[in-house]
Tab-separated table of N, CA and C in Angstrom:
chain	number	residue	atom	x	y	z
A	1	UNK	N	-21.704	-27.235	2.645
A	1	UNK	CA	-22.599	-26.163	2.340
A	1	UNK	C	-22.472	-25.845	0.853
A	2	UNK	N	-23.555	-25.922	0.148
A	2	UNK	CA	-23.553	-25.637	-1.274
A	2	UNK	C	-24.470	-24.463	-1.551
A	3	UNK	N	-24.246	-23.811	-2.628
A	3	UNK	CA	-25.075	-22.692	-3.033
A	3	UNK	C	-24.803	-22.387	-4.489
A	4	UNK	N	-25.576	-21.469	-5.054
A	4	UNK	CA	-25.353	-21.117	-6.460
A	4	UNK	C	-24.020	-20.407	-6.636
A	5	UNK	N	-23.416	-20.619	-7.793
A	5	UNK	CA	-22.143	-19.963	-8.104
A	5	UNK	C	-22.399	-18.490	-8.407
A	6	UNK	N	-21.581	-17.644	-7.801
A	6	UNK	CA	-21.694	-16.202	-7.981
A	6	UNK	C	-20.363	-15.692	-8.520
A	7	UNK	N	-20.435	-14.830	-9.533
A	7	UNK	CA	-19.220	-14.229	-10.088
A	7	UNK	C	-18.670	-13.211	-9.093
A	8	UNK	N	-17.441	-13.464	-8.647
A	8	UNK	CA	-16.823	-12.582	-7.656
A	8	UNK	C	-15.635	-11.845	-8.267
A	9	UNK	N	-14.677	-12.581	-8.804
A	9	UNK	CA	-13.471	-11.944	-9.310
A	9	UNK	C	-13.483	-11.900	-10.830
A	10	UNK	N	-13.319	-10.709	-11.363
A	10	UNK	CA	-13.353	-10.478	-12.807
A	10	UNK	C	-12.055	-10.955	-13.460
A	11	UNK	N	-12.060	-11.082	-14.789
A	11	UNK	CA	-10.856	-11.579	-15.486
A	11	UNK	C	-9.596	-10.761	-15.223
A	12	UNK	N	-9.691	-9.442	-15.126
A	12	UNK	CA	-8.481	-8.655	-14.900
A	12	UNK	C	-7.863	-8.992	-13.543
A	13	UNK	N	-8.683	-9.148	-12.511
A	13	UNK	CA	-8.160	-9.501	-11.188
A	13	UNK	C	-7.507	-10.877	-11.239
A	14	UNK	N	-8.179	-11.850	-11.872
A	14	UNK	CA	-7.654	-13.219	-11.897
A	14	UNK	C	-6.400	-13.333	-12.751
A	15	UNK	N	-6.414	-12.768	-13.937
A	15	UNK	CA	-5.237	-12.828	-14.814
A	15	UNK	C	-4.079	-12.056	-14.174
A	16	UNK	N	-4.402	-10.905	-13.579
A	16	UNK	CA	-3.370	-10.130	-12.895
A	16	UNK	C	-2.762	-10.898	-11.730
A	17	UNK	N	-3.603	-11.572	-10.959
A	17	UNK	CA	-3.125	-12.350	-9.811
A	17	UNK	C	-2.139	-13.421	-10.251
A	18	UNK	N	-2.536	-14.246	-11.209
A	18	UNK	CA	-1.681	-15.368	-11.626
A	18	UNK	C	-0.471	-14.877	-12.410
A	19	UNK	N	-0.605	-13.772	-13.152
A	19	UNK	CA	0.553	-13.185	-13.840
A	19	UNK	C	1.561	-12.655	-12.828
A	20	UNK	N	1.054	-12.074	-11.761
A	20	UNK	CA	1.927	-11.578	-10.699
A	20	UNK	C	2.655	-12.725	-10.009
A	21	UNK	N	1.943	-13.807	-9.752
A	21	UNK	CA	2.584	-14.996	-9.165
A	21	UNK	C	3.741	-15.436	-10.061
A	22	UNK	N	3.489	-15.505	-11.359
A	22	UNK	CA	4.517	-15.939	-12.308
A	22	UNK	C	5.688	-14.955	-12.339
A	23	UNK	N	5.395	-13.662	-12.427
A	23	UNK	CA	6.464	-12.651	-12.490
A	23	UNK	C	7.326	-12.663	-11.236
A	24	UNK	N	6.697	-12.750	-10.074
A	24	UNK	CA	7.454	-12.771	-8.827
A	24	UNK	C	8.305	-14.035	-8.746
A	25	UNK	N	7.733	-15.162	-9.137
A	25	UNK	CA	8.484	-16.423	-9.094
A	25	UNK	C	9.697	-16.377	-10.021
A	26	UNK	N	9.499	-15.885	-11.234
A	26	UNK	CA	10.629	-15.816	-12.178
A	26	UNK	C	11.662	-14.800	-11.691
A	27	UNK	N	11.213	-13.662	-11.194
A	27	UNK	CA	12.150	-12.659	-10.677
A	27	UNK	C	12.960	-13.226	-9.518
A	28	UNK	N	12.306	-13.920	-8.625
A	28	UNK	CA	13.016	-14.517	-7.489
A	28	UNK	C	14.006	-15.574	-7.973
A	29	UNK	N	13.564	-16.442	-8.887
A	29	UNK	CA	14.421	-17.537	-9.359
A	29	UNK	C	15.624	-17.039	-10.146
A	30	UNK	N	15.525	-15.859	-10.750
A	30	UNK	CA	16.620	-15.336	-11.576
A	30	UNK	C	17.353	-14.188	-10.894
A	31	UNK	N	17.165	-14.051	-9.589
A	31	UNK	CA	17.773	-12.939	-8.854
A	31	UNK	C	19.283	-12.933	-8.879
A	32	UNK	N	19.898	-14.087	-8.917
A	32	UNK	CA	21.360	-14.176	-8.940
A	32	UNK	C	21.805	-14.603	-10.335
A	33	UNK	N	22.311	-13.678	-11.097
A	33	UNK	CA	22.890	-14.017	-12.389
A	33	UNK	C	21.948	-13.968	-13.575
A	34	UNK	N	20.672	-13.788	-13.363
A	34	UNK	CA	19.727	-13.742	-14.480
A	34	UNK	C	19.241	-12.341	-14.737
A	35	UNK	N	20.169	-11.411	-14.849
A	35	UNK	CA	19.880	-9.982	-14.887
A	35	UNK	C	18.735	-9.598	-15.817
A	36	UNK	N	18.780	-9.998	-17.069
A	36	UNK	CA	17.738	-9.616	-18.030
A	36	UNK	C	16.369	-10.145	-17.630
A	37	UNK	N	16.312	-11.403	-17.279
A	37	UNK	CA	15.048	-12.013	-16.854
A	37	UNK	C	14.561	-11.374	-15.564
A	38	UNK	N	15.456	-11.236	-14.609
A	38	UNK	CA	15.120	-10.689	-13.291
A	38	UNK	C	14.512	-9.290	-13.440
A	39	UNK	N	15.197	-8.435	-14.174
A	39	UNK	CA	14.712	-7.071	-14.346
A	39	UNK	C	13.423	-7.031	-15.161
A	40	UNK	N	13.379	-7.785	-16.227
A	40	UNK	CA	12.197	-7.771	-17.090
A	40	UNK	C	10.930	-8.206	-16.367
A	41	UNK	N	11.027	-9.296	-15.617
A	41	UNK	CA	9.851	-9.760	-14.885
A	41	UNK	C	9.566	-8.876	-13.674
A	42	UNK	N	10.590	-8.238	-13.129
A	42	UNK	CA	10.370	-7.265	-12.053
A	42	UNK	C	9.587	-6.061	-12.561
A	43	UNK	N	9.965	-5.555	-13.733
A	43	UNK	CA	9.223	-4.430	-14.320
A	43	UNK	C	7.803	-4.854	-14.702
A	44	UNK	N	7.646	-6.074	-15.174
A	44	UNK	CA	6.302	-6.573	-15.493
A	44	UNK	C	5.445	-6.613	-14.228
A	45	UNK	N	6.037	-7.044	-13.107
A	45	UNK	CA	5.309	-7.072	-11.835
A	45	UNK	C	4.884	-5.653	-11.442
A	46	UNK	N	5.759	-4.685	-11.636
A	46	UNK	CA	5.401	-3.297	-11.335
A	46	UNK	C	4.240	-2.827	-12.206
A	47	UNK	N	4.258	-3.179	-13.475
A	47	UNK	CA	3.167	-2.788	-14.377
A	47	UNK	C	1.846	-3.425	-13.933
A	48	UNK	N	1.894	-4.688	-13.552
A	48	UNK	CA	0.683	-5.375	-13.085
A	48	UNK	C	0.157	-4.702	-11.829
A	49	UNK	N	1.054	-4.346	-10.916
A	49	UNK	CA	0.653	-3.663	-9.683
A	49	UNK	C	0.006	-2.311	-10.011
A	50	UNK	N	0.579	-1.578	-10.937
A	50	UNK	CA	0.015	-0.277	-11.312
A	50	UNK	C	-1.408	-0.438	-11.849
A	51	UNK	N	-1.597	-1.421	-12.707
A	51	UNK	CA	-2.936	-1.685	-13.248
A	51	UNK	C	-3.887	-2.103	-12.135
A	52	UNK	N	-3.414	-2.966	-11.223
A	52	UNK	CA	-4.274	-3.451	-10.137
A	52	UNK	C	-4.675	-2.321	-9.204
A	53	UNK	N	-3.764	-1.398	-8.922
A	53	UNK	CA	-4.110	-0.260	-8.062
A	53	UNK	C	-5.185	0.592	-8.739
A	54	UNK	N	-5.008	0.896	-10.007
A	54	UNK	CA	-6.028	1.643	-10.742
A	54	UNK	C	-7.357	0.889	-10.699
A	55	UNK	N	-7.318	-0.429	-10.953
A	55	UNK	CA	-8.524	-1.257	-10.970
A	55	UNK	C	-9.180	-1.289	-9.581
A	56	UNK	N	-8.387	-1.113	-8.546
A	56	UNK	CA	-8.921	-1.074	-7.188
A	56	UNK	C	-9.793	0.142	-6.925
A	57	UNK	N	-9.733	1.121	-7.800
A	57	UNK	CA	-10.574	2.313	-7.672
A	57	UNK	C	-11.673	2.380	-8.719
A	58	UNK	N	-11.450	1.802	-9.910
A	58	UNK	CA	-12.447	1.928	-10.981
A	58	UNK	C	-13.051	0.596	-11.415
A	59	UNK	N	-12.541	-0.504	-10.897
A	59	UNK	CA	-13.016	-1.823	-11.321
A	59	UNK	C	-14.374	-2.177	-10.744
A	60	UNK	N	-14.832	-3.385	-11.024
A	60	UNK	CA	-16.121	-3.832	-10.493
A	60	UNK	C	-16.098	-3.992	-8.974
A	61	UNK	N	-17.253	-4.194	-8.399
A	61	UNK	CA	-17.472	-4.189	-6.948
A	61	UNK	C	-16.404	-4.946	-6.155
A	62	UNK	N	-16.197	-6.235	-6.411
A	62	UNK	CA	-15.283	-7.036	-5.599
A	62	UNK	C	-13.811	-6.719	-5.847
A	63	UNK	N	-13.505	-5.974	-6.897
A	63	UNK	CA	-12.119	-5.581	-7.179
A	63	UNK	C	-11.733	-4.304	-6.442
A	64	UNK	N	-12.706	-3.576	-5.961
A	64	UNK	CA	-12.441	-2.261	-5.372
A	64	UNK	C	-11.915	-2.361	-3.947
A	65	UNK	N	-10.915	-1.540	-3.660
A	65	UNK	CA	-10.348	-1.493	-2.314
A	65	UNK	C	-11.420	-1.145	-1.281
A	66	UNK	N	-12.341	-0.267	-1.652
A	66	UNK	CA	-13.399	0.135	-0.716
A	66	UNK	C	-14.254	-1.061	-0.298
A	67	UNK	N	-14.279	-2.111	-1.088
A	67	UNK	CA	-15.085	-3.290	-0.752
A	67	UNK	C	-14.364	-4.206	0.222
A	68	UNK	N	-13.042	-4.256	0.183
A	68	UNK	CA	-12.365	-5.265	1.004
A	68	UNK	C	-11.310	-4.730	1.983
A	69	UNK	N	-10.973	-3.466	1.920
A	69	UNK	CA	-10.030	-2.920	2.903
A	69	UNK	C	-10.869	-2.308	4.022
A	70	UNK	N	-10.837	-2.969	5.179
A	70	UNK	CA	-11.646	-2.545	6.326
A	70	UNK	C	-10.799	-1.707	7.287
A	71	UNK	N	-11.474	-1.006	8.147
A	71	UNK	CA	-10.807	-0.212	9.181
A	71	UNK	C	-10.030	-1.155	10.107
A	72	UNK	N	-8.945	-0.658	10.715
A	72	UNK	CA	-8.170	-1.508	11.620
A	72	UNK	C	-9.008	-2.148	12.729
A	73	UNK	N	-9.948	-1.402	13.320
A	73	UNK	CA	-10.777	-1.962	14.400
A	73	UNK	C	-11.626	-3.119	13.879
A	74	UNK	N	-12.192	-2.976	12.703
A	74	UNK	CA	-13.001	-4.057	12.124
A	74	UNK	C	-12.133	-5.267	11.793
A	75	UNK	N	-10.915	-5.018	11.343
A	75	UNK	CA	-9.998	-6.112	11.019
A	75	UNK	C	-9.573	-6.842	12.282
A	76	UNK	N	-9.289	-6.105	13.329
A	76	UNK	CA	-8.937	-6.721	14.608
A	76	UNK	C	-10.107	-7.537	15.158
A	77	UNK	N	-11.314	-6.998	15.053
A	77	UNK	CA	-12.498	-7.733	15.522
A	77	UNK	C	-12.665	-9.024	14.730
A	78	UNK	N	-12.420	-8.956	13.426
A	78	UNK	CA	-12.499	-10.168	12.605
A	78	UNK	C	-11.434	-11.177	13.040
A	79	UNK	N	-10.212	-10.710	13.277
A	79	UNK	CA	-9.131	-11.603	13.714
A	79	UNK	C	-9.489	-12.281	15.033
A	80	UNK	N	-10.105	-11.542	15.938
A	80	UNK	CA	-10.532	-12.126	17.211
A	80	UNK	C	-11.591	-13.202	16.993
A	81	UNK	N	-12.469	-12.968	16.050
A	81	UNK	CA	-13.488	-13.981	15.740
A	81	UNK	C	-12.870	-15.213	15.083
A	82	UNK	N	-11.808	-15.012	14.301
A	82	UNK	CA	-11.090	-16.158	13.724
A	82	UNK	C	-10.510	-17.002	14.852
A	83	UNK	N	-9.873	-16.348	15.803
A	83	UNK	CA	-9.280	-17.072	16.933
A	83	UNK	C	-10.349	-17.800	17.760
A	84	UNK	N	-11.548	-17.224	17.822
A	84	UNK	CA	-12.647	-17.851	18.550
A	84	UNK	C	-13.376	-18.886	17.681
A	85	UNK	N	-12.919	-19.052	16.446
A	85	UNK	CA	-13.520	-19.980	15.476
A	85	UNK	C	-14.984	-19.627	15.191
A	86	UNK	N	-15.241	-18.327	15.107
A	86	UNK	CA	-16.603	-17.830	14.920
A	86	UNK	C	-16.654	-16.752	13.837
A	87	UNK	N	-15.691	-16.776	12.906
A	87	UNK	CA	-15.620	-15.708	11.906
A	87	UNK	C	-16.674	-15.902	10.821
A	88	UNK	N	-17.218	-14.792	10.318
A	88	UNK	CA	-18.166	-14.896	9.202
A	88	UNK	C	-17.433	-15.192	7.898
A	89	UNK	N	-18.142	-15.753	6.954
A	89	UNK	CA	-17.605	-15.991	5.612
A	89	UNK	C	-17.912	-14.753	4.770
A	90	UNK	N	-16.952	-14.360	3.956
A	90	UNK	CA	-17.140	-13.231	3.048
A	90	UNK	C	-17.173	-13.754	1.626
A	91	UNK	N	-18.037	-13.168	0.806
A	91	UNK	CA	-18.065	-13.567	-0.591
A	91	UNK	C	-16.809	-13.061	-1.297
A	92	UNK	N	-16.410	-11.846	-1.004
A	92	UNK	CA	-15.148	-11.311	-1.517
A	92	UNK	C	-14.045	-11.621	-0.519
A	93	UNK	N	-13.106	-10.717	-0.380
A	93	UNK	CA	-12.010	-10.919	0.569
A	93	UNK	C	-12.447	-10.572	1.985
A	94	UNK	N	-12.009	-11.384	2.939
A	94	UNK	CA	-12.275	-11.056	4.337
A	94	UNK	C	-11.318	-9.933	4.762
A	95	UNK	N	-11.553	-9.320	5.935
A	95	UNK	CA	-10.708	-8.182	6.333
A	95	UNK	C	-9.216	-8.496	6.410
A	96	UNK	N	-8.841	-9.669	6.909
A	96	UNK	CA	-7.419	-10.015	6.948
A	96	UNK	C	-6.868	-10.204	5.538
A	97	UNK	N	-7.636	-10.842	4.680
A	97	UNK	CA	-7.225	-11.020	3.282
A	97	UNK	C	-7.091	-9.689	2.556
A	98	UNK	N	-7.975	-8.757	2.863
A	98	UNK	CA	-7.902	-7.432	2.244
A	98	UNK	C	-6.616	-6.712	2.602
A	99	UNK	N	-6.241	-6.772	3.879
A	99	UNK	CA	-4.991	-6.129	4.286
A	99	UNK	C	-3.778	-6.868	3.750
A	100	UNK	N	-3.884	-8.184	3.577
A	100	UNK	CA	-2.781	-8.927	2.964
A	100	UNK	C	-2.560	-8.444	1.535
A	101	UNK	N	-3.642	-8.207	0.809
A	101	UNK	CA	-3.512	-7.697	-0.558
A	101	UNK	C	-2.779	-6.363	-0.550
A	102	UNK	N	-3.157	-5.479	0.346
A	102	UNK	CA	-2.496	-4.172	0.439
A	102	UNK	C	-1.004	-4.356	0.732
A	103	UNK	N	-0.684	-5.213	1.700
A	103	UNK	CA	0.726	-5.430	2.049
A	103	UNK	C	1.508	-6.041	0.885
A	104	UNK	N	0.899	-6.980	0.160
A	104	UNK	CA	1.580	-7.574	-0.994
A	104	UNK	C	1.823	-6.535	-2.079
A	105	UNK	N	0.812	-5.715	-2.360
A	105	UNK	CA	0.966	-4.673	-3.375
A	105	UNK	C	2.087	-3.708	-2.989
A	106	UNK	N	2.075	-3.245	-1.747
A	106	UNK	CA	3.102	-2.300	-1.287
A	106	UNK	C	4.480	-2.951	-1.340
A	107	UNK	N	4.572	-4.195	-0.900
A	107	UNK	CA	5.878	-4.866	-0.876
A	107	UNK	C	6.413	-5.109	-2.290
A	108	UNK	N	5.543	-5.505	-3.208
A	108	UNK	CA	5.981	-5.695	-4.592
A	108	UNK	C	6.421	-4.355	-5.187
A	109	UNK	N	5.656	-3.312	-4.915
A	109	UNK	CA	6.018	-1.988	-5.432
A	109	UNK	C	7.371	-1.534	-4.875
A	110	UNK	N	7.604	-1.732	-3.586
A	110	UNK	CA	8.880	-1.322	-2.989
A	110	UNK	C	10.039	-2.196	-3.463
A	111	UNK	N	9.773	-3.471	-3.667
A	111	UNK	CA	10.817	-4.349	-4.215
A	111	UNK	C	11.189	-3.897	-5.620
A	112	UNK	N	10.181	-3.638	-6.435
A	112	UNK	CA	10.435	-3.176	-7.802
A	112	UNK	C	11.096	-1.817	-7.846
A	113	UNK	N	10.639	-0.912	-6.995
A	113	UNK	CA	11.235	0.430	-6.970
A	113	UNK	C	12.701	0.383	-6.567
A	114	UNK	N	13.015	-0.357	-5.517
A	114	UNK	CA	14.414	-0.436	-5.087
A	114	UNK	C	15.271	-1.188	-6.100
A	115	UNK	N	14.661	-2.149	-6.799
A	115	UNK	CA	15.385	-2.829	-7.874
A	115	UNK	C	15.724	-1.876	-9.001
A	116	UNK	N	14.739	-1.047	-9.378
A	116	UNK	CA	14.993	-0.047	-10.411
A	116	UNK	C	16.040	0.956	-9.935
A	117	UNK	N	15.891	1.416	-8.692
A	117	UNK	CA	16.823	2.394	-8.139
A	117	UNK	C	18.262	1.891	-8.228
A	118	UNK	N	18.438	0.617	-7.988
A	118	UNK	CA	19.768	0.011	-8.011
A	118	UNK	C	20.388	0.038	-9.410
A	119	UNK	N	19.556	0.167	-10.442
A	119	UNK	CA	20.072	0.193	-11.819
A	119	UNK	C	20.414	1.605	-12.288
A	120	UNK	N	20.071	2.612	-11.494
A	120	UNK	CA	20.339	3.988	-11.915
A	120	UNK	C	21.805	4.343	-11.683
A	121	UNK	N	22.269	5.322	-12.401
A	121	UNK	CA	23.663	5.770	-12.243
A	121	UNK	C	23.955	6.217	-10.814
A	122	UNK	N	23.005	6.881	-10.194
A	122	UNK	CA	23.226	7.424	-8.853
A	122	UNK	C	23.358	6.329	-7.788
A	123	UNK	N	22.716	5.184	-7.999
A	123	UNK	CA	22.696	4.155	-6.958
A	123	UNK	C	23.283	2.808	-7.392
A	124	UNK	N	23.881	2.770	-8.583
A	124	UNK	CA	24.489	1.529	-9.066
A	124	UNK	C	25.595	1.088	-8.105
A	125	UNK	N	25.480	-0.125	-7.596
A	125	UNK	CA	26.507	-0.664	-6.715
A	125	UNK	C	26.452	-0.176	-5.276
A	126	UNK	N	25.448	0.631	-4.935
A	126	UNK	CA	25.332	1.135	-3.566
A	126	UNK	C	24.763	0.004	-2.699
A	127	UNK	N	25.551	-0.383	-1.719
A	127	UNK	CA	25.223	-1.578	-0.928
A	127	UNK	C	23.896	-1.473	-0.192
A	128	UNK	N	23.595	-0.327	0.405
A	128	UNK	CA	22.360	-0.231	1.183
A	128	UNK	C	21.132	-0.365	0.295
A	129	UNK	N	21.206	0.091	-0.951
A	129	UNK	CA	20.066	-0.047	-1.868
A	129	UNK	C	19.847	-1.528	-2.178
A	130	UNK	N	20.931	-2.246	-2.437
A	130	UNK	CA	20.817	-3.684	-2.681
A	130	UNK	C	20.251	-4.395	-1.455
A	131	UNK	N	20.704	-4.000	-0.276
A	131	UNK	CA	20.212	-4.646	0.952
A	131	UNK	C	18.732	-4.364	1.184
A	132	UNK	N	18.302	-3.146	0.903
A	132	UNK	CA	16.884	-2.804	1.055
A	132	UNK	C	16.051	-3.592	0.036
A	133	UNK	N	16.549	-3.697	-1.184
A	133	UNK	CA	15.870	-4.482	-2.222
A	133	UNK	C	15.731	-5.940	-1.769
A	134	UNK	N	16.801	-6.512	-1.263
A	134	UNK	CA	16.753	-7.891	-0.792
A	134	UNK	C	15.820	-8.042	0.415
A	135	UNK	N	15.792	-7.056	1.288
A	135	UNK	CA	14.880	-7.087	2.430
A	135	UNK	C	13.424	-7.171	1.952
A	136	UNK	N	13.075	-6.294	1.010
A	136	UNK	CA	11.696	-6.309	0.510
A	136	UNK	C	11.395	-7.595	-0.259
A	137	UNK	N	12.367	-8.099	-1.013
A	137	UNK	CA	12.158	-9.364	-1.731
A	137	UNK	C	11.923	-10.510	-0.745
A	138	UNK	N	12.711	-10.567	0.321
A	138	UNK	CA	12.524	-11.612	1.332
A	138	UNK	C	11.215	-11.425	2.093
A	139	UNK	N	10.868	-10.186	2.393
A	139	UNK	CA	9.587	-9.905	3.043
A	139	UNK	C	8.436	-10.347	2.150
A	140	UNK	N	8.576	-10.117	0.855
A	140	UNK	CA	7.554	-10.546	-0.095
A	140	UNK	C	7.358	-12.058	-0.051
A	141	UNK	N	8.439	-12.808	0.036
A	141	UNK	CA	8.319	-14.267	0.128
A	141	UNK	C	7.582	-14.683	1.399
A	142	UNK	N	7.866	-14.022	2.507
A	142	UNK	CA	7.177	-14.319	3.766
A	142	UNK	C	5.686	-13.993	3.628
A	143	UNK	N	5.383	-12.824	3.075
A	143	UNK	CA	3.989	-12.441	2.883
A	143	UNK	C	3.266	-13.417	1.952
A	144	UNK	N	3.938	-13.843	0.880
A	144	UNK	CA	3.321	-14.803	-0.036
A	144	UNK	C	3.022	-16.117	0.688
A	145	UNK	N	3.943	-16.556	1.524
A	145	UNK	CA	3.704	-17.768	2.306
A	145	UNK	C	2.522	-17.611	3.252
A	146	UNK	N	2.427	-16.458	3.918
A	146	UNK	CA	1.294	-16.191	4.802
A	146	UNK	C	-0.011	-16.112	4.014
A	147	UNK	N	0.056	-15.519	2.834
A	147	UNK	CA	-1.114	-15.431	1.970
A	147	UNK	C	-1.613	-16.830	1.598
A	148	UNK	N	-0.706	-17.686	1.186
A	148	UNK	CA	-1.078	-19.064	0.827
A	148	UNK	C	-1.648	-19.789	2.046
A	149	UNK	N	-1.021	-19.610	3.202
A	149	UNK	CA	-1.538	-20.239	4.426
A	149	UNK	C	-2.940	-19.736	4.741
A	150	UNK	N	-3.170	-18.450	4.562
A	150	UNK	CA	-4.500	-17.883	4.795
A	150	UNK	C	-5.537	-18.432	3.836
A	151	UNK	N	-5.153	-18.604	2.584
A	151	UNK	CA	-6.066	-19.175	1.585
A	151	UNK	C	-6.420	-20.618	1.967
A	152	UNK	N	-5.420	-21.382	2.352
A	152	UNK	CA	-5.672	-22.771	2.763
A	152	UNK	C	-6.564	-22.788	4.000
A	153	UNK	N	-6.241	-21.960	4.982
A	153	UNK	CA	-7.027	-21.891	6.219
A	153	UNK	C	-8.487	-21.560	5.919
A	154	UNK	N	-8.722	-20.484	5.153
A	154	UNK	CA	-10.093	-20.071	4.838
A	154	UNK	C	-10.808	-21.120	3.993
A	155	UNK	N	-10.082	-21.770	3.096
A	155	UNK	CA	-10.690	-22.827	2.275
A	155	UNK	C	-11.188	-23.969	3.142
A	156	UNK	N	-10.384	-24.362	4.113
A	156	UNK	CA	-10.770	-25.460	5.013
A	156	UNK	C	-11.907	-25.012	5.923
A	157	UNK	N	-11.767	-23.831	6.517
A	157	UNK	CA	-12.780	-23.345	7.470
A	157	UNK	C	-14.147	-23.177	6.826
A	158	UNK	N	-14.176	-22.721	5.585
A	158	UNK	CA	-15.457	-22.430	4.932
A	158	UNK	C	-15.824	-23.455	3.866
A	159	UNK	N	-15.031	-24.518	3.808
A	159	UNK	CA	-15.294	-25.640	2.894
A	159	UNK	C	-15.497	-25.179	1.444
A	160	UNK	N	-14.500	-24.423	0.979
A	160	UNK	CA	-14.514	-23.979	-0.419
A	160	UNK	C	-13.080	-23.866	-0.913
A	161	UNK	N	-12.907	-24.068	-2.186
A	161	UNK	CA	-11.584	-24.030	-2.787
A	161	UNK	C	-11.332	-22.620	-3.324
A	162	UNK	N	-10.652	-21.807	-2.533
A	162	UNK	CA	-10.416	-20.423	-2.944
A	162	UNK	C	-9.454	-20.314	-4.116
A	163	UNK	N	-8.507	-21.235	-4.219
A	163	UNK	CA	-7.591	-21.204	-5.372
A	163	UNK	C	-8.380	-21.454	-6.662
A	164	UNK	N	-9.303	-22.396	-6.633
A	164	UNK	CA	-10.136	-22.646	-7.812
A	164	UNK	C	-10.995	-21.430	-8.129
A	165	UNK	N	-11.493	-20.766	-7.082
A	165	UNK	CA	-12.304	-19.569	-7.294
A	165	UNK	C	-11.493	-18.464	-7.963
A	166	UNK	N	-10.179	-18.423	-7.684
A	166	UNK	CA	-9.333	-17.422	-8.317
A	166	UNK	C	-9.013	-17.780	-9.763
A	167	UNK	N	-9.335	-18.988	-10.161
A	167	UNK	CA	-9.226	-19.383	-11.566
A	167	UNK	C	-10.548	-19.151	-12.281
A	168	UNK	N	-11.638	-19.613	-11.684
A	168	UNK	CA	-12.966	-19.509	-12.328
A	168	UNK	C	-13.609	-18.148	-12.142
A	169	UNK	N	-13.245	-17.473	-11.051
A	169	UNK	CA	-13.878	-16.195	-10.728
A	169	UNK	C	-15.159	-16.345	-9.939
A	170	UNK	N	-15.565	-17.582	-9.680
A	170	UNK	CA	-16.867	-17.833	-9.026
A	170	UNK	C	-16.694	-18.496	-7.665
A	171	UNK	N	-17.588	-18.096	-6.776
A	171	UNK	CA	-17.697	-18.718	-5.459
A	171	UNK	C	-19.151	-19.091	-5.241
A	172	UNK	N	-19.366	-19.992	-4.338
A	172	UNK	CA	-20.758	-20.344	-4.035
A	172	UNK	C	-21.319	-19.364	-3.026
C-alpha cells in the first residue's frame, strides 16, 4: 500500500526521541562505575522528558498527548482488534503506542528522580532508594524492549518502516 508522504513527527519529537535513546543507553551502560557519565546522561534524559511533556501540550497536532492518549476503553478495544488481526492503521501513534509513550516518560522520570534522590545528603547510600532506582531502570529496559517489539509488529502489519518515519518525520 503506497500513498503520499505526510509530515507526522516534527523535529523536536524526532530529535528528542533519538537523544533519549542515546541518553538512556549511555546511562545504562555506565551505571556501574561511570558515575559522571551515568549522572550526566541521566540528567539529560530528565531534561528531554521535561521538554517532551511540555511539547505534549503545546506542540503540533501529532506531538500532543490529546491526539494519541486514548481512554482505557478505547485502548482495550484497539488491543482486542489487534488480537483479531483487524486493527486500524493510525497516522500518528495508535492507542497502545500512545500509552507506551506515557509509560516510558513516567518510567524515565522516576528513574531519573530516584537517581537524583540517591545523590542527596538525606538519601546517600540508602539501600531502598538504590533498589527503587534499579527497579525503575530495569522496568525501563523491559518497556523499551516492548516498545521496539511494538514498532516492529506495527511496521510488519501495516507494511511501513516506523523507525524510518521517526527519522524522516513522514509516513505515507
